[in-house]
Amino acid sequence: MIGRSTRLNPNLVAAPGVPGAFMTAPADAWCELADVLSLDDLIAAGERLLGLPRPLATTDQIDATIARHGRRRGATRLRLARAEMRANVYSRRETFVRLMLVRAGLPEPEPNGLIVLRSGRRTRGDLVFRAYRVLVEYDGEQHLFDTAQWATDVSRLNDLAEADWRVIRITKQISRAEIVARTERALRDRGWRG
């Protein structure tokens, strides 16, 4: 087991499911990673704090913890990461794809934006370019083995196509260049001029 020590007085919270036990608050633990993780990994870890299905911290808690962190090692990286963090993210892969697309000069997508279909059905898309009705969907390996999830995904993708959404499906095997090129073509086809 690997541990870390800190001079920061961490905010302790009750450990879920372990009566009488305490743990470092998620935002404090995140700040302690600032001198260990790369910027993009720090952004992804921070987005998990604000992410789905249940946030682990609020933006106010994160901001207060960054302020308490002060000028300690990693303080600059914390502020840079905080500026790029978004709420409602399900996975670190979604974070990395969003950052890649934005850094390539494309407009910023809405993470897991809610989409209401013609049928009244409500769904979320991984990275939603709402103004252009373009959606980038990251298919992780769990999609290969969960037949119930696969059936739900097929039905949802059919509903999105019927509602005139252009869906770009990606996996970790697809190159960055291809992801950016496909997304840019779809956005330009739908009127984006960049």
Short mmCIF file of C-alpha atoms in Angstrom, two decimals:
data_model
loop_
_atom_site.label_atom_id
_atom_site.label_comp_id
_atom_site.label_asym_id
_atom_site.label_seq_id
_atom_site.Cartn_x
_atom_site.Cartn_y
_atom_site.Cartn_z
CA MET A 1 0.00 0.00 0.00
CA ILE A 2 1.28 3.46 -0.90
CA GLY A 3 0.62 6.40 1.38
CA ARG A 4 1.31 10.11 1.36
CA SER A 5 1.87 12.62 4.09
CA THR A 6 0.82 16.24 4.00
CA ARG A 7 1.36 19.46 5.91
CA LEU A 8 -2.13 20.55 4.92
CA ASN A 9 -4.79 19.92 7.56
CA PRO A 10 -7.11 17.82 5.43
CA ASN A 11 -10.84 18.03 5.80
CA LEU A 12 -11.97 14.67 7.17
CA VAL A 13 -15.37 13.20 6.36
CA ALA A 14 -17.17 10.07 7.49
CA ALA A 15 -16.18 7.05 5.42
CA PRO A 16 -19.29 5.72 3.65
CA GLY A 17 -20.43 2.38 5.01
CA VAL A 18 -17.80 2.24 7.77
CA PRO A 19 -19.25 3.51 11.04
CA GLY A 20 -16.81 5.58 13.07
CA ALA A 21 -14.18 5.72 10.31
CA PHE A 22 -13.03 8.89 8.62
CA MET A 23 -11.26 9.63 5.38
CA THR A 24 -9.80 12.63 3.60
CA ALA A 25 -12.50 14.62 1.80
CA PRO A 26 -12.44 13.97 -1.97
CA ALA A 27 -11.48 17.57 -2.86
CA ASP A 28 -8.53 17.45 -0.42
CA ALA A 29 -7.36 14.12 -1.85
CA TRP A 30 -7.57 15.62 -5.35
CA CYS A 31 -5.44 18.62 -4.34
CA GLU A 32 -2.81 16.28 -2.90
CA LEU A 33 -2.45 14.67 -6.35
CA ALA A 34 -1.46 17.96 -8.01
CA ASP A 35 2.28 17.28 -7.86
CA VAL A 36 1.90 13.63 -8.93
CA LEU A 37 -0.50 13.63 -11.89
CA SER A 38 -0.14 15.16 -15.34
CA LEU A 39 -2.39 18.14 -16.03
CA ASP A 40 -4.84 16.09 -18.10
CA ASP A 41 -5.02 13.33 -15.47
CA LEU A 42 -5.62 15.98 -12.81
CA ILE A 43 -8.44 17.44 -14.92
CA ALA A 44 -9.97 13.96 -15.35
CA ALA A 45 -9.72 13.23 -11.61
CA GLY A 46 -11.28 16.63 -10.87
CA GLU A 47 -14.09 15.97 -13.31
CA ARG A 48 -14.83 12.75 -11.43
CA LEU A 49 -15.41 14.92 -8.35
CA LEU A 50 -18.08 16.83 -10.29
CA GLY A 51 -19.16 13.87 -12.40
CA LEU A 52 -21.94 11.42 -12.91
CA PRO A 53 -23.63 9.31 -11.72
CA ARG A 54 -23.10 11.12 -8.39
CA PRO A 55 -20.78 14.06 -7.72
CA LEU A 56 -18.26 13.56 -4.92
CA ALA A 57 -17.74 17.29 -4.30
CA THR A 58 -19.22 20.65 -5.22
CA THR A 59 -17.43 23.40 -7.12
CA ASP A 60 -17.49 25.48 -3.92
CA GLN A 61 -15.78 22.67 -1.97
CA ILE A 62 -13.15 22.29 -4.69
CA ASP A 63 -12.49 26.03 -4.88
CA ALA A 64 -12.23 26.32 -1.07
CA THR A 65 -9.79 23.41 -0.95
CA ILE A 66 -7.63 24.93 -3.71
CA ALA A 67 -7.57 28.17 -1.70
CA ARG A 68 -6.51 26.24 1.44
CA HIS A 69 -3.82 24.47 -0.59
CA GLY A 70 -2.28 27.91 -1.05
CA ARG A 71 1.11 28.04 -2.74
CA ARG A 72 2.15 24.50 -1.97
CA ARG A 73 3.64 22.29 -4.68
CA GLY A 74 1.19 21.83 -7.53
CA ALA A 75 -0.83 25.00 -6.79
CA THR A 76 -0.39 26.33 -10.33
CA ARG A 77 -1.39 22.99 -11.83
CA LEU A 78 -4.50 22.91 -9.61
CA ARG A 79 -5.63 26.30 -10.89
CA LEU A 80 -4.96 25.28 -14.51
CA ALA A 81 -6.88 22.01 -14.04
CA ARG A 82 -9.77 23.75 -12.29
CA ALA A 83 -10.19 26.15 -15.24
CA GLU A 84 -10.62 23.20 -17.63
CA MET A 85 -12.85 21.01 -15.45
CA ARG A 86 -16.49 20.44 -16.43
CA ALA A 87 -19.34 18.81 -14.56
CA ASN A 88 -21.45 15.81 -15.65
CA VAL A 89 -18.62 13.64 -16.97
CA TYR A 90 -18.93 9.85 -16.66
CA SER A 91 -15.39 8.75 -17.59
CA ARG A 92 -11.82 9.91 -17.95
CA ARG A 93 -11.88 8.89 -21.63
CA GLU A 94 -14.68 11.44 -22.18
CA THR A 95 -12.46 14.06 -20.53
CA PHE A 96 -9.49 13.22 -22.74
CA VAL A 97 -11.57 13.28 -25.93
CA ARG A 98 -13.18 16.63 -24.99
CA LEU A 99 -9.78 18.18 -24.26
CA MET A 100 -8.37 16.82 -27.53
CA LEU A 101 -11.24 18.25 -29.60
CA VAL A 102 -11.11 21.68 -27.95
CA ARG A 103 -7.33 21.87 -28.24
CA ALA A 104 -7.69 21.04 -31.96
CA GLY A 105 -9.73 24.24 -32.33
CA LEU A 106 -13.22 22.73 -32.39
CA PRO A 107 -16.05 24.22 -30.33
CA GLU A 108 -16.45 22.92 -26.80
CA PRO A 109 -18.97 20.10 -26.48
CA GLU A 110 -21.37 19.74 -23.58
CA PRO A 111 -20.43 16.68 -21.49
CA ASN A 112 -23.32 14.26 -21.13
CA GLY A 113 -25.84 16.80 -22.28
CA LEU A 114 -29.47 15.88 -21.92
CA ILE A 115 -31.27 15.34 -25.24
CA VAL A 116 -35.05 15.12 -25.48
CA LEU A 117 -36.09 13.04 -28.49
CA ARG A 118 -39.28 13.37 -30.55
CA SER A 119 -40.83 10.47 -28.68
CA GLY A 120 -40.34 12.39 -25.44
CA ARG A 121 -37.63 9.94 -24.42
CA ARG A 122 -34.74 11.61 -22.63
CA THR A 123 -31.17 10.47 -23.14
CA ARG A 124 -27.65 11.77 -22.65
CA GLY A 125 -24.86 11.99 -25.16
CA ASP A 126 -21.20 11.75 -24.16
CA LEU A 127 -20.06 14.92 -25.93
CA VAL A 128 -22.91 17.02 -27.33
CA PHE A 129 -22.47 19.77 -29.90
CA ARG A 130 -26.08 20.87 -29.46
CA ALA A 131 -26.12 23.78 -31.93
CA TYR A 132 -25.02 21.41 -34.71
CA ARG A 133 -26.84 18.25 -33.62
CA VAL A 134 -23.56 16.37 -33.56
CA LEU A 135 -22.76 13.84 -30.87
CA VAL A 136 -19.46 12.07 -30.12
CA GLU A 137 -20.00 8.78 -28.27
CA TYR A 138 -17.15 6.91 -26.60
CA ASP A 139 -17.78 3.16 -26.63
CA GLY A 140 -15.77 1.46 -23.91
CA GLU A 141 -15.05 -2.26 -23.83
CA GLN A 142 -18.01 -2.89 -21.51
CA HIS A 143 -20.20 -2.30 -24.57
CA LEU A 144 -18.80 -5.53 -26.04
CA PHE A 145 -19.89 -7.78 -23.21
CA ASP A 146 -23.12 -6.36 -21.81
CA THR A 147 -25.84 -7.46 -24.24
CA ALA A 148 -28.58 -5.57 -22.36
CA GLN A 149 -26.56 -2.34 -22.54
CA TRP A 150 -25.78 -3.01 -26.21
CA ALA A 151 -29.50 -3.39 -26.99
CA THR A 152 -30.27 -0.15 -25.14
CA ASP A 153 -27.47 1.63 -27.02
CA VAL A 154 -28.72 0.40 -30.41
CA SER A 155 -32.24 1.60 -29.66
CA ARG A 156 -30.95 4.96 -28.41
CA LEU A 157 -28.71 5.45 -31.45
CA ASN A 158 -31.63 4.65 -33.76
CA ASP A 159 -33.76 7.23 -31.93
CA LEU A 160 -30.98 9.82 -32.24
CA ALA A 161 -30.59 9.16 -35.98
CA GLU A 162 -34.37 9.46 -36.42
CA ALA A 163 -34.18 12.86 -34.67
CA ASP A 164 -31.47 13.96 -37.13
CA TRP A 165 -28.52 13.76 -34.76
CA ARG A 166 -25.18 12.89 -36.36
CA VAL A 167 -23.45 10.39 -34.08
CA ILE A 168 -19.71 9.72 -34.22
CA ARG A 169 -18.84 6.55 -32.35
CA ILE A 170 -15.27 6.16 -31.16
CA THR A 171 -13.18 3.62 -29.25
CA LYS A 172 -9.72 3.77 -27.73
CA GLN A 173 -8.32 2.13 -30.88
CA ILE A 174 -9.31 5.06 -33.12
CA SER A 175 -6.49 7.57 -33.61
CA ARG A 176 -6.68 11.13 -32.33
CA ALA A 177 -6.30 12.43 -35.88
CA GLU A 178 -9.29 10.38 -37.08
CA ILE A 179 -11.47 11.48 -34.13
CA VAL A 180 -10.69 15.14 -34.75
CA ALA A 181 -11.15 14.83 -38.54
CA ARG A 182 -14.50 13.00 -38.28
CA THR A 183 -15.81 15.45 -35.69
CA GLU A 184 -14.68 18.46 -37.68
CA ARG A 185 -16.29 17.12 -40.88
CA ALA A 186 -19.56 16.49 -39.07
CA LEU A 187 -19.56 19.96 -37.53
CA ARG A 188 -18.75 21.63 -40.87
CA ASP A 189 -21.47 19.58 -42.60
CA ARG A 190 -23.88 20.96 -40.00
CA GLY A 191 -22.85 24.60 -40.45
CA TRP A 192 -19.89 25.21 -38.16
CA ARG A 193 -17.40 27.57 -39.78
CA GLY A 194 -14.75 27.81 -37.03
#
